[in-house]
CSV table of C-alpha atoms in Angstrom, one decimal:
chain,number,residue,atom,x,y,z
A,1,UNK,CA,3.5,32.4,-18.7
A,2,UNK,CA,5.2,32.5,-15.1
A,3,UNK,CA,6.3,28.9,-14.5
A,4,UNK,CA,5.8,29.6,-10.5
A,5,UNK,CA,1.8,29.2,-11.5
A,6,UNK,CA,0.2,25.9,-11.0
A,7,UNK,CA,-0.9,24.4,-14.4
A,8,UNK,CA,-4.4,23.5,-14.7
A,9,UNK,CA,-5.4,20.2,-14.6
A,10,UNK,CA,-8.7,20.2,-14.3
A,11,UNK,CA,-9.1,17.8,-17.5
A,12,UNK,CA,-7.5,15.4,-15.6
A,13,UNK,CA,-9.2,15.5,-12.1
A,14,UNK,CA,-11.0,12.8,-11.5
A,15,UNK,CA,-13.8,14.3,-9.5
A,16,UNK,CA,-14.8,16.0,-12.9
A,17,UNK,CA,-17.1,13.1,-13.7
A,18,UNK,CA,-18.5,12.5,-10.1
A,19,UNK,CA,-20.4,9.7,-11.1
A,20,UNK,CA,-17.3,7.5,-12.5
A,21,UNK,CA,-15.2,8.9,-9.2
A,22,UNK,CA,-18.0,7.7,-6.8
A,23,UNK,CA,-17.6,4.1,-8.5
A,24,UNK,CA,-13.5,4.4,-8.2
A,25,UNK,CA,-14.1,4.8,-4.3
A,26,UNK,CA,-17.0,2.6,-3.3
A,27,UNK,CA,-14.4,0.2,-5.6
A,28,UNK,CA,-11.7,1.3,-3.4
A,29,UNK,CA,-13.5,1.0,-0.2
A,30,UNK,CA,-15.1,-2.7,-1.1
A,31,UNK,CA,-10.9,-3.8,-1.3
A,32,UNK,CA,-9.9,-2.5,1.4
A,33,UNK,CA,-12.5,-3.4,3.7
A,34,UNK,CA,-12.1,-6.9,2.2
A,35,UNK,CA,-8.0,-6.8,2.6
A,36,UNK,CA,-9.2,-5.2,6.7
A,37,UNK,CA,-11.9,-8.9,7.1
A,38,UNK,CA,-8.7,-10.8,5.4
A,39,UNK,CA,-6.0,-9.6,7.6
A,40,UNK,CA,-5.8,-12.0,11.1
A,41,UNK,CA,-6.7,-10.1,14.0
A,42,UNK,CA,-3.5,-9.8,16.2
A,43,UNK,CA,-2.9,-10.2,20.1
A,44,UNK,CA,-5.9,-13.9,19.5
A,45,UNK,CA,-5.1,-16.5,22.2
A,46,UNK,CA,-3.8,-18.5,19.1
A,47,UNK,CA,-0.8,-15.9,18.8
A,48,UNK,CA,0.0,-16.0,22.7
A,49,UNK,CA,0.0,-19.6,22.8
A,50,UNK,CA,2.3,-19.6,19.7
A,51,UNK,CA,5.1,-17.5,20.9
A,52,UNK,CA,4.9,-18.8,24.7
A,53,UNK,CA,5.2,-22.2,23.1
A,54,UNK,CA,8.7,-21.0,21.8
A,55,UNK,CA,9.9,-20.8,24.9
A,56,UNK,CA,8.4,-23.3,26.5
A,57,UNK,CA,8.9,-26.4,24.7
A,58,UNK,CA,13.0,-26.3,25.3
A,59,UNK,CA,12.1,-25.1,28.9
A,60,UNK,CA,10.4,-28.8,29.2
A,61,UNK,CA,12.9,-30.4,26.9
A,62,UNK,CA,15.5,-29.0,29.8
A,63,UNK,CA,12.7,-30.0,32.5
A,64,UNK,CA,12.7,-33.7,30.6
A,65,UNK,CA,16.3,-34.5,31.1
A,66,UNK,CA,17.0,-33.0,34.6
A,67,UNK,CA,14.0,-34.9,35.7
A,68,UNK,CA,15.6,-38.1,33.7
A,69,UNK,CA,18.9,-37.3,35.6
A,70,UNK,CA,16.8,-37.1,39.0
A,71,UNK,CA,15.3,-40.4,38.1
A,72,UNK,CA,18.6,-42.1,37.7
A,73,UNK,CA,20.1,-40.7,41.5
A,74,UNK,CA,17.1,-41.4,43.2
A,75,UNK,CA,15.9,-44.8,41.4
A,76,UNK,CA,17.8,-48.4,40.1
A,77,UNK,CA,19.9,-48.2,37.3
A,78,UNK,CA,17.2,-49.9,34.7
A,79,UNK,CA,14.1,-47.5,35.9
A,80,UNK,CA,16.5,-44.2,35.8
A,81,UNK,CA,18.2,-45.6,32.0
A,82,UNK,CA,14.3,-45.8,31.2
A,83,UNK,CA,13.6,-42.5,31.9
A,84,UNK,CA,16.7,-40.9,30.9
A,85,UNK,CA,15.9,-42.4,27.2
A,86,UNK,CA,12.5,-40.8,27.6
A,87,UNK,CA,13.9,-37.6,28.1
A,88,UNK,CA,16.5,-38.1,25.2
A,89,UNK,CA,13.8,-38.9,23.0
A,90,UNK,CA,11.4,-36.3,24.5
A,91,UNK,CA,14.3,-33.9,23.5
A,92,UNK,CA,14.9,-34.8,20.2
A,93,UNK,CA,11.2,-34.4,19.4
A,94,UNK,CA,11.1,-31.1,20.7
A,95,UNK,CA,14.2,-30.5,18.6
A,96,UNK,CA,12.6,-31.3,15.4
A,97,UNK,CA,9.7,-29.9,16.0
A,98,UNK,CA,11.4,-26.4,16.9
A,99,UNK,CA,13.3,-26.7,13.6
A,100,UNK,CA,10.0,-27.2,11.9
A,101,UNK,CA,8.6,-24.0,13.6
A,102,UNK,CA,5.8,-26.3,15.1
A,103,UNK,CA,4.5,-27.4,17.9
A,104,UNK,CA,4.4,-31.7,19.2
A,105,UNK,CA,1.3,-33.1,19.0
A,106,UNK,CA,0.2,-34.9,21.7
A,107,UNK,CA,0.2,-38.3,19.6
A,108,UNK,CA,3.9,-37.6,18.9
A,109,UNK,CA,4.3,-37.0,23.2
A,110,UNK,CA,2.6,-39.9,23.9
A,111,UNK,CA,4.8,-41.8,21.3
A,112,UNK,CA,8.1,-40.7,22.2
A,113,UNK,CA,7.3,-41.5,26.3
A,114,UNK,CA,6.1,-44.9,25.3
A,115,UNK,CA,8.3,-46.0,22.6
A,116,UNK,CA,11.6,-47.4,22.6
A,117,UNK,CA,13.1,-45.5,19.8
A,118,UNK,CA,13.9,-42.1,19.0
A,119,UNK,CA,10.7,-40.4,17.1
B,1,UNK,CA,-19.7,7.0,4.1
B,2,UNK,CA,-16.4,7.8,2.5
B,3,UNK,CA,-15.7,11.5,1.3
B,4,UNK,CA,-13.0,11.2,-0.7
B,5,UNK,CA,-13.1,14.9,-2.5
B,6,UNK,CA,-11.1,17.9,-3.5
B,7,UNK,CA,-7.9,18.2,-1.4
B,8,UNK,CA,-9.0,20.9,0.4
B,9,UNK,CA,-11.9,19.4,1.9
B,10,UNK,CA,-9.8,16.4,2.3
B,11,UNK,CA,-7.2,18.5,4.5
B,12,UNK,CA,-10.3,19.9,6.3
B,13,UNK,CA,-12.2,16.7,7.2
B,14,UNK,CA,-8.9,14.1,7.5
B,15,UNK,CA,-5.8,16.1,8.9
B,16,UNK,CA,-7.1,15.5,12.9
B,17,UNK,CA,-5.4,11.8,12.9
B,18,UNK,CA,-1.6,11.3,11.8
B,19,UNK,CA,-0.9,8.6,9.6
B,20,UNK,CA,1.1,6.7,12.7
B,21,UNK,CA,-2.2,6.7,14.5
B,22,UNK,CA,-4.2,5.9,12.1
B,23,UNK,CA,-1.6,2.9,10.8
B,24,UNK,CA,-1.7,2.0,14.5
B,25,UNK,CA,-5.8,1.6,14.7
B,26,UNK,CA,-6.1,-0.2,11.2
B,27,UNK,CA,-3.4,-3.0,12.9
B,28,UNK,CA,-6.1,-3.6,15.4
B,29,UNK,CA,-9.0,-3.6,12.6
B,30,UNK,CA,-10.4,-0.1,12.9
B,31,UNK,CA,-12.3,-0.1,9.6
B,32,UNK,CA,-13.1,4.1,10.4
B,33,UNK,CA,-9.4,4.7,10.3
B,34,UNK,CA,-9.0,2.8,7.1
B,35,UNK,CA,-11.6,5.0,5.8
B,36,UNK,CA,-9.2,8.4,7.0
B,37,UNK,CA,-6.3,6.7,5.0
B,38,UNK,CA,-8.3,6.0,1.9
B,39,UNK,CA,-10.0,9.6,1.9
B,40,UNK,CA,-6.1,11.1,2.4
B,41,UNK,CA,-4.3,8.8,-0.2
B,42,UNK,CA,-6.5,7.6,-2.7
B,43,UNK,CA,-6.2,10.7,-5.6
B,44,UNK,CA,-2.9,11.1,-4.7
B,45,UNK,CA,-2.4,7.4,-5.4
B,46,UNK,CA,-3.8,8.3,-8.2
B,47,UNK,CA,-2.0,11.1,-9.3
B,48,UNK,CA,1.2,9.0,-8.5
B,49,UNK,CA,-0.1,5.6,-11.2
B,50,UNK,CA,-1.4,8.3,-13.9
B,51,UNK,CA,2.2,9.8,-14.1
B,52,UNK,CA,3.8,6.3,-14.6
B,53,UNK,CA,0.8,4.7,-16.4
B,54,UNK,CA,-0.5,7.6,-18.4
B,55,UNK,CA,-3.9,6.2,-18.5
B,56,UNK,CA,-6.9,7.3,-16.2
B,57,UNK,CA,-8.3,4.1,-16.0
B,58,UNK,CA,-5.3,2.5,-15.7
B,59,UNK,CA,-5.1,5.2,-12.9
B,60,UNK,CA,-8.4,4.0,-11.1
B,61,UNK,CA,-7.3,0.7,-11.0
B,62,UNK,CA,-3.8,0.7,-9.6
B,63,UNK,CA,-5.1,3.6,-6.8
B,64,UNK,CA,-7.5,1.4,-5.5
B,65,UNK,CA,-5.5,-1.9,-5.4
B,66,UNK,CA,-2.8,0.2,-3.7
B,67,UNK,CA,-5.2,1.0,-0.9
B,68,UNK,CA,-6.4,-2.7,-0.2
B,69,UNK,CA,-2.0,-4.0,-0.5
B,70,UNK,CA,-1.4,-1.8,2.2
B,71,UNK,CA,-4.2,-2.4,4.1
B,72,UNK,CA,-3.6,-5.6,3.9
B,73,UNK,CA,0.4,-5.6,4.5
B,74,UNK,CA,0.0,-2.8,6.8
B,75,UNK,CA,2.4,-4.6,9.6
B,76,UNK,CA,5.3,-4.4,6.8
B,77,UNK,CA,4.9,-0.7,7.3
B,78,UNK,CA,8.3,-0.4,9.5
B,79,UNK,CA,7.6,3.1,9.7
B,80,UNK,CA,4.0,4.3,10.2
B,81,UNK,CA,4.8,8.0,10.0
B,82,UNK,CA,5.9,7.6,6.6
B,83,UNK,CA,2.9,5.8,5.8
B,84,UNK,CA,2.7,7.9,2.6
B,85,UNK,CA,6.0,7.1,1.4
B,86,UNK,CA,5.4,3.4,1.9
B,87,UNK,CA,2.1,3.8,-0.2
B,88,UNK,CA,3.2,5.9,-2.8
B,89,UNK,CA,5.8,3.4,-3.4
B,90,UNK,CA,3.4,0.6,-3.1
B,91,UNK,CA,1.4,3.1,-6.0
B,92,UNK,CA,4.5,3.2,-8.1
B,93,UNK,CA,5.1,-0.4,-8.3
B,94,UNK,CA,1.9,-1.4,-9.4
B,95,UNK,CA,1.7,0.9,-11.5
B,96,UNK,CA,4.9,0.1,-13.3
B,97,UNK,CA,4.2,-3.9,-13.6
B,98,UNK,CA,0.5,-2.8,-15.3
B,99,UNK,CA,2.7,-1.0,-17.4
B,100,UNK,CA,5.2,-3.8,-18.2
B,101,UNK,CA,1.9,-5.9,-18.6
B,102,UNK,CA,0.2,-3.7,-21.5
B,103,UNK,CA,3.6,-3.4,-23.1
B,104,UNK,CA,3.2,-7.1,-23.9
B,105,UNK,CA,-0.6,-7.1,-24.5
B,106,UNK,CA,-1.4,-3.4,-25.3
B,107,UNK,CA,-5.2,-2.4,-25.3
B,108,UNK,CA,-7.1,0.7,-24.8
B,109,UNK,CA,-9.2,0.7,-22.1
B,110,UNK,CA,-13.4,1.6,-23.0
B,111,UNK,CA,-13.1,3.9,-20.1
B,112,UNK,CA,-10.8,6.1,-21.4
B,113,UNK,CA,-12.7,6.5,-23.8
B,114,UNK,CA,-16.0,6.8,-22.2
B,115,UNK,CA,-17.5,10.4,-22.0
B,116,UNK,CA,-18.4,11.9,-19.1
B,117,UNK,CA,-22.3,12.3,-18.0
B,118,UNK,CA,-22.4,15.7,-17.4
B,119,UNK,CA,-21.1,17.6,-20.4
B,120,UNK,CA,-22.5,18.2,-24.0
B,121,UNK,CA,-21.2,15.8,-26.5
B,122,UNK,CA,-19.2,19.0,-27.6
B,123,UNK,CA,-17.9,20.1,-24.2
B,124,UNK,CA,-16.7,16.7,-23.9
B,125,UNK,CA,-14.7,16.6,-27.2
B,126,UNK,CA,-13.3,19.4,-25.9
B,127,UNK,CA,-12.4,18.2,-22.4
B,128,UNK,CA,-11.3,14.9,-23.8
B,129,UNK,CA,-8.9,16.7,-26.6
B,130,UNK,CA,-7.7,18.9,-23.7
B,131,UNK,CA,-7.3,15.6,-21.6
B,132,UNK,CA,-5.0,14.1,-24.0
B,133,UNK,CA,-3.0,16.9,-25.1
B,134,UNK,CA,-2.3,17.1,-21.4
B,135,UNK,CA,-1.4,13.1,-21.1
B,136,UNK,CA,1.1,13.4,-24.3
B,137,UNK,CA,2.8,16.4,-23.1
B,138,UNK,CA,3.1,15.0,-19.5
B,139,UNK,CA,4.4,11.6,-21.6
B,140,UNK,CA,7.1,13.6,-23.3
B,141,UNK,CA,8.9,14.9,-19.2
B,142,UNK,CA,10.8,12.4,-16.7
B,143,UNK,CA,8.4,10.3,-14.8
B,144,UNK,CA,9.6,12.1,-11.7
B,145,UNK,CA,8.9,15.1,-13.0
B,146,UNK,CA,5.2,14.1,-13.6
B,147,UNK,CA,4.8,12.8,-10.4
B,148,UNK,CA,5.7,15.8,-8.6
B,149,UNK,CA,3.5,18.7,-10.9
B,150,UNK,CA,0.7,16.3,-10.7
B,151,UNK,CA,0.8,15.9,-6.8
B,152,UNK,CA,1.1,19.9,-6.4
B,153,UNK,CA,-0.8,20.9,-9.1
B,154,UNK,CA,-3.4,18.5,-9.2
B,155,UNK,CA,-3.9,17.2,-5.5
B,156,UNK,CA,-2.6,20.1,-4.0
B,157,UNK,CA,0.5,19.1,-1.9
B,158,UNK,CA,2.6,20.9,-0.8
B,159,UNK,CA,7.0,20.5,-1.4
B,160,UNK,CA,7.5,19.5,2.0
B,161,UNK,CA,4.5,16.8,1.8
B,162,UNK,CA,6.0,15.6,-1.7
B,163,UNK,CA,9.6,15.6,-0.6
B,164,UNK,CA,8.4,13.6,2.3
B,165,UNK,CA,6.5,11.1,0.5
B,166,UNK,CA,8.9,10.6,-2.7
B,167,UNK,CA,11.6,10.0,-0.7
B,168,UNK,CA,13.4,13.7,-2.2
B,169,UNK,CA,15.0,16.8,-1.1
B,170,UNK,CA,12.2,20.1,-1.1
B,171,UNK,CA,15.0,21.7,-3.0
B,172,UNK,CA,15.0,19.0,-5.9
B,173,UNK,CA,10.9,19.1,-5.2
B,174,UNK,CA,10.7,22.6,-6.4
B,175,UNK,CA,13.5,22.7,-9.0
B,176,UNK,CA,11.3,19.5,-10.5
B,177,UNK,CA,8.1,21.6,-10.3
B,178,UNK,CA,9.4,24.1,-12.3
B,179,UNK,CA,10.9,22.5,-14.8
B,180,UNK,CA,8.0,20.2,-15.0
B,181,UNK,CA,6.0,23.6,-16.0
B,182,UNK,CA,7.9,25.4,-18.3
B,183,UNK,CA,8.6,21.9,-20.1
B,184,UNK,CA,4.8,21.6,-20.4
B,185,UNK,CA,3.7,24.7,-21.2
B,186,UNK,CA,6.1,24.9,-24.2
B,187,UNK,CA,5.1,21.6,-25.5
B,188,UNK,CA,1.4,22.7,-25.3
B,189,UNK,CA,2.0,25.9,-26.8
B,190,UNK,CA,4.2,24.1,-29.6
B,191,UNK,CA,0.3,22.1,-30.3
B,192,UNK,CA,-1.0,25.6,-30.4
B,193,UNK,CA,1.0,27.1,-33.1
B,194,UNK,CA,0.9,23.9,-35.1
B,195,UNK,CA,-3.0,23.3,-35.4
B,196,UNK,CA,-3.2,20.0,-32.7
C-alpha cells in the first residue's frame, strides 16, 4: 500500500463511542472551568496597591530622612536627633519589610515612630 | 455547550479566534474562550498522551488534566501564539510521569476494557482486536513518530500545524509521517500472515 495514504484510525478515535467521549469533555470542561474560578482575577485593586506599594515605601523611607534632616536645620539639636532616629528606624523597617516582599503594618509604623529602638 | 467533534467541524466552528486572542481573553476570565481552546486542543491532547501512554484511558485522563494546567498557568504561556506548542508539551509531560507512575504500580484500566454501547458484542470484539493490534504496532515505532501519524492521521493536522506545535522542521514532519506508515503497515501485515 502507498505509504502517502493516511492510515485508518478509526478504532482509535474517540468519538467512536460518543457516549464515553461526551463524559471525557463535560470531565474536561468541569476542570477547566474549575482551574478559570481558581485562577485570581488580574488588574483587582489588591494588585495595583501591591506594585504601587513597591515603589512607594522607599519613596517615603527617602521622604522620612529628608524630612528628619529638615527637622534637625530648622529645630534644636535634641527635637531634630529625635526625629532623625525616627526616620533611621522608619527606614530600616521599610528595609526589612522590602526584603520580605511585604508591606509595614501600621502597628509596626506606629512602633518604629514611638519607640526608641530600631524595629 | 461545548462541541468538541471531528476535526473538520472543529476547524469549521473554532478557527475564527487565534490562539493569542483567545490566550489573551482566558487571562481576563473569559470562560467562552476557554471553551474555543478546549474544543481546538482536547483530541489532539489526546492523540499526543495515547502516543506516549498507549492507553485510551490513560489518554482521557491526561487530555483533560492538560486543559485545566494550562488554564490554570495560562500567564506562564510566554508566547500565546504558540499556545499549542506550550500545551502539547504540557500533554507530553503528563503523560510521561502517568507512565513513570504505572511502571511502578502497573494496572489495566476497566475502561480499556469496557465495550462500547453502540456495537454488537461481535462488532466490538472486532473493533477492540483492531484497537489493539493498532496500540502494539504503534508501541513497536519512536514515540515521535506516533505522535506525528496520530495527529495527521487521526486529528487531521496538517505538517505545518504539527511542525509548529512539536517544536520540528515540516521536512522532519513528513519524513516522520512516512516512515511512521510504512513501519505500521508492515507490522500489521506481519499479524496478518501470522494468524494475530
Amino acid at each position: 500500500m502507498n505509504d502517502n495514504e493516511p492510515m485508518n484510525f478509526s478504532a482509535l478515535d474517540p468519538e467512536r463511542d460518543p457516549a464515553r467521549w461526551a463524559r471525557v469533555v463535560a470531565g474536561a470542561r468541569l476542570r477547566v472551568e474549575a482551574a478559570l474560578a481558581g485562577r485570581r482575577a488580574p488588574g483587582g485593586v489588591l494588585d495595583m496597591v501591591h506594585a504601587w506599594s513597591r515603589l512607594l515605601l522607599p519613596a517615603a523611607a527617602v521622604l522620612a530622612l529628608v524630612l528628619g534632616a529638615a527637622g534637625a536645620v530648622v529645630g534644636g539639636r535634641s527635637h531634630a536627633l529625635d526625629r532623625a532616629s525616627e526616620a533611621r528606624r522608619l527606614a530600616v523597617l521599610t528595609g526589612h519589610s522590602i526584603s520580605r516582599g511585604e508591606r509595614p503594618t501600621g502597628l509596626q509604623l506606629s512602633f518604629a515612630v514611638r519607640s526608641r529602638r530600631t524595629p | 455547550m461545548l462541541n468538541v467533534s471531528r476535526p473538520t467541524r472543529v476547524l469549521q466552528v473554532a478557527m475564527d479566534e487565534t490562539d493569542a486572542e483567545l490566550v489573551h481573553a482566558v487571562r481576563r476570565g473569559d470562560r467562552w474562550a476557554a471553551d474555543r481552546l478546549l474544543e481546538r486542543y482536547l483530541r489532539p491532547c489526546r492523540a499526543v498522551a495515547l502516543a506516549i501512554t498507549g492507553s485510551e484511558a490513560d489518554a482521557d485522563d491526561v487530555c483533560q488534566e492538560a486543559l485545566a494546567v494550562a488554564v490554570e498557568r495560562i500567564d506562564d504561556c510566554r508566547d500565546p501564539e504558540k499556545f499549542g506548542k506550550w500545551l502539547m508539551q504540557i500533554a507530553r509531560n503528563r503523560a510521561r510521569n502517568l507512565t513513570r507512575a504505572h511502571a511502578v504500580r502497573r494496572t489495566v484500566p476497566l475502561d480499556e476494557t469496557t465495550p462500547g454501547h453502540s456495537l454488537s458484542p461481535a462488532a466490538e470484539l472486532e473493533r477492540s482486536e483492531l484497537r489493539d493490534r493498532l496500540l502494539q504496532a504503534l508501541a513497536a515505532i519512536p514515540e515521535q513518530h506516533r505522535e506525528v501519524v496520530l495527529l495527521h492521521d487521526l486529528e487531521g493536522w496538517k505538517h505545518r500545524e504539527i511542525g509548529e506545535r512539536l517544536g520540528i522542521p515540516e521536512g522532519t514532519v513528513r519524513s516522520h509521517l512516512h516512515h511512521a506508515r510504512r513501519r505500521l503497515r508492515l507490522i500489521l501485515a506481519e499479524g496478518d500472515t501470522t494468524g494475530e
